[in-house]
Coordinates of C-alpha atoms in Angstrom, one line a residue:
Chain A
M1 CA -20.6 -9.2 -62.3
G2 CA -21.1 -12.0 -64.8
N3 CA -21.1 -15.5 -63.5
S4 CA -19.2 -14.6 -60.4
A5 CA -22.5 -13.1 -58.9
G6 CA -24.0 -16.6 -58.4
F7 CA -20.9 -18.0 -56.9
L8 CA -20.4 -15.1 -54.5
L9 CA -24.1 -15.3 -53.5
G10 CA -23.6 -19.0 -52.8
L11 CA -20.4 -18.3 -50.9
S12 CA -21.9 -15.6 -48.7
T13 CA -25.1 -17.5 -47.9
G14 CA -23.8 -21.1 -48.0
V15 CA -23.8 -21.5 -44.2
V16 CA -27.6 -21.2 -44.2
C17 CA -27.8 -23.8 -47.0
L18 CA -25.6 -26.1 -44.8
A19 CA -27.9 -25.4 -41.8
Y20 CA -30.9 -26.5 -44.0
C21 CA -29.2 -29.6 -45.3
G22 CA -27.6 -30.6 -41.9
P23 CA -30.6 -32.3 -40.3
V24 CA -30.9 -34.6 -43.4
L25 CA -27.3 -35.3 -44.3
V26 CA -25.6 -35.4 -40.9
P27 CA -27.8 -38.2 -39.4
Y28 CA -27.3 -40.2 -42.6
L29 CA -23.5 -39.9 -42.6
M30 CA -23.4 -40.9 -38.9
G31 CA -25.8 -43.8 -39.3
E32 CA -23.8 -45.2 -42.2
A33 CA -20.5 -45.2 -40.4
K34 CA -18.5 -45.1 -43.6
S35 CA -14.9 -44.2 -44.0
I36 CA -13.9 -40.6 -44.9
Y37 CA -13.7 -41.7 -48.6
G38 CA -17.1 -43.4 -48.3
N39 CA -18.5 -40.3 -46.9
I40 CA -17.0 -38.2 -49.7
G41 CA -19.0 -40.4 -52.1
S42 CA -22.2 -40.0 -50.1
V43 CA -21.8 -36.2 -49.9
I44 CA -21.1 -36.1 -53.7
L45 CA -24.3 -38.0 -54.4
F46 CA -26.2 -35.7 -52.0
L47 CA -24.7 -32.7 -53.9
I48 CA -25.6 -34.2 -57.3
G49 CA -29.2 -34.4 -56.0
R50 CA -29.1 -30.8 -55.0
L51 CA -27.5 -29.7 -58.3
V52 CA -30.3 -31.4 -60.2
A53 CA -32.9 -29.5 -58.1
Y54 CA -31.0 -26.2 -58.6
L55 CA -30.8 -26.7 -62.4
M56 CA -34.5 -27.5 -62.6
I57 CA -35.4 -24.3 -60.7
G58 CA -32.8 -22.4 -62.9
L59 CA -34.5 -23.8 -66.0
L60 CA -37.9 -22.9 -64.7
S61 CA -37.0 -19.4 -63.8
G62 CA -35.4 -18.9 -67.2
I63 CA -38.5 -20.1 -68.9
I64 CA -41.3 -18.4 -66.9
G65 CA -39.2 -15.5 -65.5
S66 CA -40.8 -13.3 -62.9
R67 CA -44.1 -15.3 -63.0
L68 CA -42.2 -17.8 -60.9
L69 CA -42.3 -15.3 -58.0
Q70 CA -46.0 -14.8 -58.5
L71 CA -46.4 -18.5 -57.6
S72 CA -45.2 -17.6 -54.1
A73 CA -48.7 -18.1 -52.7
L74 CA -48.2 -21.8 -53.3
K75 CA -45.0 -21.8 -51.3
P76 CA -46.4 -23.2 -48.1
V77 CA -48.1 -26.1 -49.9
F78 CA -45.0 -26.8 -52.0
M79 CA -42.7 -26.7 -48.9
G80 CA -45.1 -28.8 -46.9
I81 CA -45.0 -31.5 -49.5
I82 CA -41.2 -31.3 -49.7
Y83 CA -41.0 -31.6 -45.9
I84 CA -43.3 -34.6 -45.8
L85 CA -41.3 -36.3 -48.5
L86 CA -38.1 -35.6 -46.5
A87 CA -39.8 -36.9 -43.4
I88 CA -40.8 -40.2 -45.0
M89 CA -37.3 -40.7 -46.3
L90 CA -35.7 -40.0 -43.0
V91 CA -38.0 -42.2 -41.0
I92 CA -37.6 -45.1 -43.5
Y93 CA -33.8 -44.6 -43.3
G94 CA -33.9 -44.5 -39.5
L95 CA -35.9 -47.7 -39.3
Y96 CA -33.9 -49.5 -42.0
R97 CA -31.7 -52.1 -40.2
F98 CA -32.6 -50.4 -36.9
Q99 CA -32.9 -53.7 -35.0
E100 CA -29.5 -54.8 -36.2
I101 CA -27.6 -51.6 -35.6
C102 CA -29.3 -50.2 -32.6
L103 CA -30.6 -53.2 -30.7
G104 CA -27.8 -55.6 -31.7
R105 CA -30.1 -58.2 -33.1
S106 CA -28.6 -59.9 -36.2
R107 CA -31.7 -59.8 -38.3
L108 CA -30.4 -58.7 -41.7
L109 CA -33.5 -57.2 -43.5
G110 CA -31.9 -56.4 -46.8
K111 CA -29.5 -58.1 -49.1
K112 CA -26.2 -56.5 -50.1
S113 CA -27.6 -55.3 -53.4
T114 CA -30.5 -53.6 -51.6
S115 CA -28.0 -52.0 -49.3
R116 CA -26.0 -50.7 -52.2
R117 CA -29.1 -49.3 -53.9
W118 CA -30.0 -47.6 -50.7
S119 CA -26.7 -45.9 -50.3
F120 CA -26.9 -44.7 -53.9
W121 CA -30.5 -43.4 -54.1
L122 CA -31.0 -42.1 -50.5
P123 CA -28.4 -39.4 -50.4
M124 CA -29.3 -38.3 -53.9
A125 CA -33.0 -38.1 -53.1
G126 CA -32.2 -36.3 -49.9
G127 CA -30.1 -33.8 -51.8
F128 CA -32.8 -33.3 -54.4
A129 CA -35.5 -32.7 -51.7
T130 CA -33.4 -30.3 -49.7
G131 CA -32.3 -28.6 -53.0
M132 CA -36.0 -27.9 -53.6
N133 CA -36.3 -26.4 -50.1
L134 CA -37.0 -22.7 -50.6
C135 CA -34.7 -21.4 -48.0
P136 CA -34.0 -17.6 -47.9
P137 CA -30.7 -17.7 -49.9
F138 CA -32.4 -19.8 -52.5
L139 CA -35.3 -17.3 -52.9
L140 CA -32.7 -14.6 -53.3
A141 CA -31.0 -16.7 -56.0
I142 CA -34.3 -17.1 -57.8
T143 CA -34.8 -13.3 -57.8
E144 CA -31.2 -12.7 -59.1
S145 CA -31.4 -15.4 -61.8
I146 CA -34.6 -13.9 -63.2
K147 CA -32.7 -10.7 -63.8
T148 CA -30.5 -12.5 -66.4
G149 CA -33.7 -12.8 -68.6
E150 CA -32.6 -15.9 -70.5
I151 CA -32.6 -19.7 -69.9
A152 CA -28.9 -20.4 -70.3
G153 CA -28.0 -17.4 -68.0
S154 CA -30.4 -18.5 -65.4
I155 CA -29.2 -22.1 -65.4
L156 CA -25.6 -20.9 -65.3
F157 CA -26.4 -18.6 -62.3
F158 CA -27.9 -21.5 -60.4
F159 CA -24.9 -23.7 -61.2
T160 CA -22.4 -21.1 -59.9
F161 CA -24.6 -20.5 -56.9
F162 CA -24.5 -24.2 -56.2
L163 CA -20.7 -24.2 -56.5
G164 CA -20.5 -21.4 -54.0
T165 CA -22.6 -23.2 -51.4
T166 CA -20.8 -26.5 -51.9
V167 CA -17.7 -25.1 -50.2
Y168 CA -19.4 -25.5 -46.8
F169 CA -20.0 -29.2 -47.3
I170 CA -16.2 -30.0 -47.4
P171 CA -15.9 -30.7 -43.7
L172 CA -18.8 -33.2 -43.5
P173 CA -17.0 -36.3 -44.8
F174 CA -14.7 -36.1 -41.9
I175 CA -17.5 -37.5 -39.7
G176 CA -16.0 -40.8 -41.0
F177 CA -13.1 -40.2 -38.7
F178 CA -15.3 -41.4 -35.7
R179 CA -16.8 -44.3 -37.5
R180 CA -15.5 -46.9 -35.1
Q181 CA -17.8 -45.5 -32.4
Q182 CA -20.8 -47.7 -32.5
A183 CA -22.7 -45.2 -30.4
L184 CA -22.5 -42.6 -33.2
R185 CA -24.2 -45.0 -35.6
I186 CA -27.0 -45.5 -33.2
I187 CA -27.3 -41.7 -32.6
G188 CA -27.4 -41.2 -36.4
K189 CA -30.3 -43.7 -36.7
F190 CA -32.2 -42.1 -33.8
A191 CA -31.6 -38.6 -35.2
A192 CA -32.9 -39.6 -38.6
I193 CA -36.2 -40.8 -37.1
L194 CA -36.5 -37.7 -34.8
A195 CA -35.7 -35.3 -37.7
G196 CA -38.2 -37.2 -39.8
I197 CA -40.9 -36.7 -37.2
I198 CA -40.1 -33.0 -36.9
Y199 CA -40.2 -32.5 -40.7
L200 CA -43.5 -34.4 -40.9
Y201 CA -45.0 -32.1 -38.2
K202 CA -43.7 -29.0 -40.0
G203 CA -45.0 -30.3 -43.3
I204 CA -48.5 -31.0 -42.1
I205 CA -48.6 -27.6 -40.3
M206 CA -47.6 -25.8 -43.5
I207 CA -50.2 -27.6 -45.6
I208 CA -53.2 -27.2 -43.3
Chain B
M1 CA -24.5 -59.1 4.4
K2 CA -23.3 -55.9 6.0
K3 CA -21.4 -53.6 3.7
P4 CA -17.8 -53.1 4.9
R5 CA -16.9 -49.5 5.9
V6 CA -14.8 -47.8 3.3
Y7 CA -14.9 -44.1 4.1
A8 CA -13.0 -42.5 7.0
T9 CA -16.1 -40.6 8.1
E10 CA -18.5 -43.6 7.9
G11 CA -19.9 -44.3 11.3
S12 CA -17.6 -41.7 13.0
I13 CA -19.6 -38.8 14.4
W14 CA -16.5 -36.7 15.2
K15 CA -14.8 -37.1 11.8
S16 CA -18.2 -36.4 10.1
I17 CA -18.7 -33.2 12.2
L18 CA -15.1 -32.1 11.5
L19 CA -15.6 -32.5 7.7
T20 CA -19.1 -30.9 7.8
F21 CA -17.7 -27.8 9.5
P22 CA -16.2 -26.2 6.3
M23 CA -19.5 -26.9 4.6
I24 CA -21.4 -25.1 7.4
L25 CA -19.5 -22.0 6.6
L26 CA -20.2 -22.3 2.9
I27 CA -23.8 -23.0 3.5
L28 CA -24.0 -19.9 5.7
L29 CA -22.3 -17.8 3.0
F30 CA -24.5 -19.0 0.2
T31 CA -27.9 -19.2 2.0
A32 CA -27.6 -15.9 3.8
G33 CA -25.3 -14.0 1.4
G34 CA -23.9 -11.9 4.4
P35 CA -25.4 -11.5 7.8
P36 CA -28.6 -13.6 7.9
D37 CA -31.8 -11.6 7.5
L38 CA -33.9 -12.5 10.6
S39 CA -36.0 -9.3 10.5
T40 CA -39.4 -11.1 10.4
P41 CA -40.5 -14.5 11.9
E42 CA -41.1 -15.8 8.3
K43 CA -37.6 -15.0 7.2
S44 CA -36.1 -16.4 10.3
I45 CA -38.0 -19.7 10.0
A46 CA -37.1 -19.9 6.3
F47 CA -33.4 -19.3 6.9
L48 CA -33.0 -21.6 9.9
T49 CA -35.0 -24.4 8.3
T50 CA -32.9 -24.2 5.1
F51 CA -29.6 -23.9 7.0
F52 CA -30.2 -26.9 9.2
F53 CA -31.8 -28.9 6.4
L54 CA -28.6 -28.6 4.3
I55 CA -26.2 -29.2 7.1
T56 CA -28.1 -32.3 8.1
L57 CA -28.0 -33.7 4.6
F58 CA -24.3 -33.1 4.2
F59 CA -23.6 -34.6 7.6
L60 CA -25.6 -37.7 6.8
I61 CA -23.9 -38.2 3.5
L62 CA -20.6 -38.3 5.4
Y63 CA -21.7 -40.2 8.4
T64 CA -23.7 -43.0 6.7
G65 CA -21.5 -43.3 3.6
K66 CA -24.7 -43.1 1.5
T67 CA -24.4 -40.4 -1.2
D68 CA -27.5 -40.8 -3.4
R69 CA -30.0 -41.4 -0.5
Y70 CA -29.5 -37.9 1.0
R71 CA -28.5 -36.1 -2.3
A72 CA -31.9 -37.1 -3.7
I73 CA -33.8 -35.5 -0.8
G74 CA -32.1 -32.2 -1.5
F75 CA -32.4 -32.6 -5.2
V76 CA -36.1 -33.3 -5.3
T77 CA -36.7 -30.5 -2.8
L78 CA -34.9 -28.1 -5.2
A79 CA -37.1 -29.2 -8.1
L80 CA -40.3 -28.7 -6.1
F81 CA -39.4 -25.4 -4.6
F82 CA -38.0 -24.1 -7.9
A83 CA -41.3 -24.8 -9.6
L84 CA -43.3 -23.2 -6.8
T85 CA -41.3 -20.0 -6.6
F86 CA -41.0 -19.7 -10.3
I87 CA -44.7 -20.1 -11.0
V88 CA -45.6 -17.7 -8.2
N89 CA -43.1 -15.1 -9.4
L90 CA -44.5 -15.4 -13.0
I91 CA -48.1 -14.9 -11.8
K92 CA -47.0 -11.9 -9.8
A93 CA -45.2 -10.4 -12.7
R94 CA -47.5 -11.4 -15.6
G95 CA -50.7 -12.6 -14.1
S96 CA -50.4 -16.1 -15.5
M97 CA -48.0 -18.9 -16.4
T98 CA -48.3 -18.1 -20.1
F99 CA -46.2 -15.7 -22.1
S100 CA -47.3 -13.7 -25.1
Q101 CA -45.8 -12.4 -28.3
E102 CA -45.2 -9.0 -26.4
N103 CA -43.1 -10.8 -23.8
L104 CA -41.1 -12.5 -26.5
L105 CA -40.5 -9.2 -28.4
A106 CA -39.5 -7.5 -25.1
C107 CA -37.0 -10.2 -24.5
E108 CA -38.5 -11.0 -21.1
I109 CA -38.1 -14.8 -21.2
P110 CA -35.9 -16.3 -18.5
F111 CA -32.9 -18.2 -19.9
C112 CA -32.5 -21.8 -18.7
H113 CA -29.3 -23.9 -19.1
I114 CA -30.9 -26.2 -21.7
V115 CA -31.1 -23.4 -24.2
T116 CA -27.3 -23.4 -24.3
T117 CA -27.4 -26.4 -26.6
M118 CA -29.4 -24.4 -29.2
I119 CA -27.6 -21.1 -29.3
I120 CA -24.1 -22.2 -30.1
I121 CA -24.3 -22.9 -33.9
P122 CA -26.6 -19.9 -34.6
A123 CA -24.2 -17.7 -32.6
V124 CA -21.4 -18.9 -34.9
I125 CA -23.4 -18.4 -38.1
T126 CA -25.2 -15.1 -37.3
N127 CA -23.2 -13.5 -34.4
S128 CA -26.4 -13.2 -32.4
I129 CA -28.2 -15.1 -29.6
I130 CA -31.4 -16.6 -30.9
F131 CA -33.2 -16.5 -27.6
P132 CA -35.6 -13.7 -26.5
G133 CA -34.0 -13.1 -23.1
S134 CA -31.7 -10.4 -21.6
I135 CA -28.0 -10.8 -22.1
I136 CA -27.0 -9.2 -18.8
G137 CA -29.2 -8.2 -15.8
G138 CA -32.8 -9.1 -15.0
F139 CA -33.9 -12.6 -13.9
A140 CA -31.9 -15.5 -15.3
S141 CA -29.9 -13.6 -17.8
I142 CA -28.1 -15.4 -20.6
A143 CA -24.6 -14.4 -19.6
S144 CA -25.0 -15.5 -16.0
M145 CA -26.5 -18.9 -17.0
L146 CA -23.7 -19.5 -19.5
V147 CA -21.0 -18.7 -16.9
I148 CA -22.7 -21.2 -14.5
V149 CA -22.9 -23.9 -17.3
I150 CA -19.3 -23.5 -18.3
G151 CA -18.0 -23.5 -14.7
V152 CA -20.1 -26.4 -13.6
S153 CA -19.3 -28.6 -16.6
L154 CA -15.6 -28.0 -16.0
A155 CA -15.8 -28.8 -12.3
L156 CA -18.3 -31.7 -12.3
G157 CA -19.1 -32.7 -15.9
R158 CA -22.5 -34.3 -16.0
G159 CA -22.6 -34.2 -12.2
F160 CA -24.7 -31.0 -12.8
C161 CA -27.6 -33.3 -13.8
S162 CA -27.7 -34.8 -10.3
W163 CA -26.6 -32.0 -8.1
G164 CA -27.6 -28.7 -9.6
C165 CA -30.3 -29.1 -12.3
F166 CA -33.6 -27.6 -11.1
Y167 CA -35.6 -29.8 -13.4
G168 CA -33.9 -33.2 -12.8
G169 CA -35.4 -33.6 -9.4
W170 CA -38.8 -34.2 -11.0
D171 CA -38.0 -37.5 -12.6
D172 CA -35.5 -38.4 -9.9
G173 CA -38.4 -38.1 -7.5
T174 CA -41.0 -40.0 -9.6
S175 CA -38.5 -42.7 -10.4
R176 CA -38.4 -43.5 -6.7
L177 CA -42.1 -43.6 -6.1
A178 CA -42.7 -47.3 -6.9
H179 CA -40.9 -49.6 -4.5
K180 CA -40.3 -52.1 -7.3
P181 CA -40.4 -51.1 -10.9
R182 CA -43.0 -52.8 -13.1
I183 CA -40.7 -52.7 -16.2
K184 CA -37.5 -54.3 -15.0
K185 CA -35.3 -54.2 -18.1
V186 CA -34.9 -51.2 -20.3
N187 CA -32.6 -51.5 -23.3
P188 CA -29.5 -49.4 -22.6
V189 CA -29.4 -48.2 -26.2
F190 CA -31.9 -45.5 -25.2
R191 CA -29.2 -43.7 -23.3
W192 CA -28.0 -42.5 -26.8
F193 CA -31.3 -41.0 -27.7
S194 CA -30.6 -37.7 -25.9
F195 CA -27.6 -37.3 -28.2
A196 CA -29.8 -37.7 -31.2
V197 CA -32.1 -35.0 -29.7
L198 CA -29.0 -32.8 -29.2
L199 CA -27.9 -33.3 -32.8
V200 CA -31.3 -32.7 -34.3
I201 CA -32.3 -29.7 -32.2
A202 CA -28.9 -28.0 -32.6
L203 CA -29.2 -28.4 -36.4
I204 CA -32.9 -27.5 -36.6
S205 CA -32.3 -24.4 -34.4
A206 CA -29.5 -23.4 -36.8
M207 CA -31.9 -23.9 -39.7
T208 CA -34.9 -22.0 -38.3
L209 CA -32.9 -19.6 -36.0
N210 CA -35.4 -20.5 -33.3
P211 CA -34.7 -22.6 -30.1
A212 CA -36.4 -25.7 -31.3
Y213 CA -36.4 -27.7 -28.1
C214 CA -37.9 -24.8 -26.1
D215 CA -40.4 -24.2 -28.8
W216 CA -41.6 -27.8 -29.3
L217 CA -40.3 -30.4 -26.9
C218 CA -39.4 -29.1 -23.4
P219 CA -41.7 -31.0 -21.0
F220 CA -40.8 -28.7 -18.1
K221 CA -42.8 -25.9 -19.6
T222 CA -45.6 -27.7 -17.7
V223 CA -44.1 -26.6 -14.4
T224 CA -42.6 -23.2 -15.5
E225 CA -44.0 -21.1 -18.4
F226 CA -45.5 -21.8 -21.8
E227 CA -46.8 -19.9 -24.8
K228 CA -50.4 -18.6 -24.7
V229 CA -52.5 -20.8 -27.0
T230 CA -53.6 -18.4 -29.8
S231 CA -53.3 -20.7 -32.8
F232 CA -53.6 -24.3 -33.9
S233 CA -49.8 -24.6 -34.1
I234 CA -49.3 -23.4 -30.5
L235 CA -52.1 -25.8 -29.4
M236 CA -50.2 -28.7 -31.0
K237 CA -47.0 -27.7 -29.3
T238 CA -48.9 -27.5 -26.0
I239 CA -50.2 -31.0 -26.5
V240 CA -46.7 -32.3 -27.3
F241 CA -45.0 -30.9 -24.2
L242 CA -47.8 -31.9 -21.9
S243 CA -47.7 -35.4 -23.3
L244 CA -43.9 -35.6 -22.9
F245 CA -44.2 -34.4 -19.3
V246 CA -46.8 -37.1 -18.5
A247 CA -44.9 -39.8 -20.3
L248 CA -41.3 -39.1 -19.6
V249 CA -41.4 -37.4 -16.2
I250 CA -44.2 -39.3 -14.5
I251 CA -45.3 -42.6 -16.1
L252 CA -42.1 -44.1 -17.5
P253 CA -40.0 -43.2 -14.4
V254 CA -42.6 -44.7 -12.1
L255 CA -42.8 -47.9 -14.3
T256 CA -39.1 -48.3 -14.8
G257 CA -37.4 -46.6 -11.8
K258 CA -35.2 -44.7 -14.3
R259 CA -34.8 -41.0 -14.9
F260 CA -36.4 -41.3 -18.3
Q261 CA -36.6 -37.6 -19.3
C262 CA -32.9 -36.9 -18.3
T263 CA -31.8 -40.1 -20.0
T264 CA -33.6 -40.0 -23.3
L265 CA -34.7 -36.4 -24.0
C266 CA -32.6 -33.8 -22.4
P267 CA -30.1 -32.3 -24.9
M268 CA -28.2 -30.5 -22.1
G269 CA -27.6 -33.9 -20.5
A270 CA -26.0 -35.1 -23.7
L271 CA -23.9 -32.0 -24.0
L272 CA -22.7 -32.3 -20.4
S273 CA -21.9 -36.0 -21.0
L274 CA -19.3 -34.8 -23.4
T275 CA -17.8 -32.6 -20.7
N276 CA -17.5 -35.7 -18.5
K277 CA -14.3 -36.4 -20.5
I278 CA -12.6 -33.2 -19.5
N279 CA -13.3 -32.9 -15.7
A280 CA -11.4 -34.4 -12.9
F281 CA -14.0 -36.7 -11.3
D282 CA -15.4 -39.9 -12.6
V283 CA -16.9 -43.2 -11.2
R284 CA -14.8 -46.4 -11.4
I285 CA -15.4 -50.0 -10.7
N286 CA -12.7 -52.0 -8.8
K287 CA -12.9 -55.3 -10.7
E288 CA -11.0 -57.1 -7.9
N289 CA -13.9 -56.5 -5.5
C290 CA -16.7 -56.8 -8.0
S291 CA -18.8 -60.0 -7.7
S292 CA -20.7 -59.2 -11.0
C293 CA -24.1 -59.2 -9.1
E294 CA -25.2 -56.4 -11.3
K295 CA -27.0 -54.6 -8.5
C296 CA -25.4 -51.4 -9.8
V297 CA -26.7 -52.0 -13.3
K298 CA -30.2 -52.3 -11.9
A299 CA -29.8 -49.3 -9.7
C300 CA -28.3 -46.9 -12.3
P301 CA -31.1 -44.4 -13.1
T302 CA -29.6 -43.3 -16.5
L303 CA -28.8 -46.7 -18.1
S304 CA -25.1 -45.8 -17.8
L305 CA -24.0 -49.2 -16.5
T306 CA -24.1 -52.4 -18.5
A307 CA -22.2 -55.7 -18.3
E308 CA -19.8 -54.3 -20.9
D309 CA -19.2 -51.2 -18.9
M310 CA -18.5 -53.3 -15.8
T311 CA -15.9 -55.2 -17.8
A312 CA -14.4 -51.9 -18.9
G313 CA -14.2 -50.8 -15.2
R314 CA -16.2 -47.6 -15.6
P315 CA -19.7 -46.4 -16.5
S316 CA -20.5 -44.9 -19.9
I317 CA -20.0 -41.1 -20.5
T318 CA -23.7 -40.6 -19.7
C319 CA -23.0 -41.1 -15.9
M320 CA -24.5 -38.3 -13.8
K321 CA -22.4 -39.1 -10.7
C322 CA -25.5 -39.4 -8.5
G323 CA -23.9 -42.1 -6.4
K324 CA -26.8 -44.5 -6.7
C325 CA -24.7 -47.4 -8.0
I326 CA -22.1 -46.7 -5.2
D327 CA -24.9 -46.9 -2.6
A328 CA -26.2 -50.1 -4.1
C329 CA -22.9 -52.0 -4.2
T330 CA -22.5 -54.4 -1.3
K331 CA -18.9 -55.1 -2.1
S332 CA -17.8 -51.5 -2.1
A333 CA -16.4 -52.1 -5.6
I334 CA -17.7 -48.8 -7.1
H335 CA -16.4 -45.4 -6.0
Y336 CA -15.8 -41.8 -6.9
H337 CA -12.4 -41.4 -8.5
I338 CA -10.0 -38.6 -9.4
K339 CA -8.6 -39.1 -12.8
G340 CA -4.9 -39.8 -12.8
T341 CA -4.9 -41.4 -9.4
P342 CA -4.8 -45.2 -8.6
N343 CA -8.2 -46.9 -9.0
N344 CA -8.1 -49.0 -5.8
K345 CA -6.8 -46.4 -3.2
N346 CA -7.9 -43.2 -1.4
Y347 CA -11.7 -43.8 -1.7
S348 CA -12.4 -41.3 1.1
W349 CA -10.2 -38.6 -0.4
A350 CA -11.8 -38.9 -3.9
R351 CA -15.3 -39.0 -2.4
N352 CA -14.8 -36.0 -0.2
L353 CA -13.1 -33.9 -2.9
F354 CA -16.1 -34.6 -5.2
L355 CA -18.7 -34.0 -2.5
Y356 CA -17.6 -30.5 -1.6
P357 CA -18.1 -28.9 -5.0
A358 CA -21.1 -31.1 -5.8
F359 CA -22.9 -30.4 -2.6
L360 CA -22.0 -26.7 -2.8
L361 CA -23.7 -26.6 -6.2
L362 CA -26.8 -27.9 -4.6
V363 CA -26.5 -25.4 -1.8
V364 CA -26.1 -22.5 -4.4
F365 CA -29.3 -23.4 -6.2
L366 CA -31.4 -24.7 -3.2
G367 CA -30.4 -22.2 -0.6
G368 CA -32.3 -19.1 -1.9
T369 CA -35.0 -21.1 -3.6
M370 CA -35.9 -23.1 -0.5
Q371 CA -36.1 -19.9 1.7
S372 CA -38.3 -18.2 -0.8
G373 CA -40.5 -21.3 -1.0
I374 CA -40.8 -21.6 2.7
I375 CA -41.9 -18.0 3.0
L376 CA -44.5 -18.6 0.4
L377 CA -45.8 -21.6 2.2
I378 CA -45.9 -19.8 5.6
N379 CA -47.9 -17.0 3.9
L380 CA -50.2 -19.6 2.4
I381 CA -50.9 -21.1 5.8
K382 CA -51.4 -17.6 7.4
T383 CA -53.5 -15.9 4.6
G384 CA -54.8 -18.8 2.5
N385 CA -53.2 -17.2 -0.5
L386 CA -49.9 -18.0 -2.2
I387 CA -49.7 -14.8 -4.1
Y388 CA -49.6 -11.9 -1.7

């Protein structure tokens, strides 16, 4: 099997990964209304965030091996915290320049440099948080990576798993095709706030 | 100032009767489903009342030239009788309005059109329907509802929301309760919120493989069925949908005069708005006649008309084709229109061609529901008990 196992696992379960990342990434891409090339940049940043999360988990599973699965009792609390972080991020993004974009009031809240920083850190942080999301394919990947029994093997497994799942993100930048539709931008902002509220609720329910 | 007559049937009894005649046959077909069942006094009263009620509404729409005024009567009646018959049927079958885990596992949950928005992506991903209902057969099966949704969206687009939806009559009714709305201006940007709901619930449903809107948000669970409260999580969900019902179906429509639930929350409305692009009928503004009084903007219950839309000569894609703006216009500048035909001609033709399928949809949903409801009410009067 070698390194192809991780890639094939990612390829076969990547749609589920996309479904988990969609509620975070799609409202962001719509709200930003960037060109297709701009969206490619945002998706790459999001994927870098995901990759960092995957490599961290890969490293952890390589170091502590099967004991990582024994920590599964902590899964609801861990996931709850991740969901709450995602919620905070989405709500803040949804409200950022809300008056200007959605209500048509020219009240620029941030300077250009702030805006640039936002568009750099936000997709990356979103990618990192969703990368930490213990979705079913991800749990399967942890189990498989533990079987490699070494740190480098485990990290490599997660890297190839990441590559396999990334294929499904290729269509997303094409949202930029509709960027001239102002309504889509408004919908993206609203959707970010709504998804944030739902994640917040899910996070709290998981923790308590 | 009196509105000029624009339709051939307006004010003409004979023309109105002539054009009502085909609808009489259709009403007979869809309310009786064959020879009328007049075997008991209750059934006779129910059939005759429904039959004449529907004929009268259609005749008045033609004779007065007012579409929304009489459509709304039928539409609100549909919502009320649907809730009544649905709840009574549930209590007869299950003993209460709640459903349990056993009902979910047995796939005994009736499928409503709104669920369509949540099953598409999971069906593509998993090749399965993520709703605990029956595919074919039984009450409100998934296949039958999907056929209705596809057919109606092709024929009427979002017209379904004003002519066939058995929930829409709730906030259509409450939005008419106050003579003058307390909140006079609502930002039209909120018409896009239902699209955000559609986007998020479609994605979350794909993520969780669970119909997220039904599970968490649907306010109409208040007047249909809801999950038995057995945990803190279900209690929270119950509080959420009850609050949404009170806020979006009662309080905000009364305060604003707008159909707030349909405009801001319903994902099906957003999906059907997209189908407005592919069906033959739309609403147009004849700019030559328009005096920019903005009476139509104030009247529109779904925030689909703004000053910009008037300049563009048509409402936004969120238009439900209810006809309220057409009724409100004193200059006869707004009208139903068939795509591909001239904007300033054949008002009567376009209106009549729209009215037949639209009213027929109302007849299909209201015919049987109203008869069942009337029989229930007669039994209530006779026995003092709704569930017999």
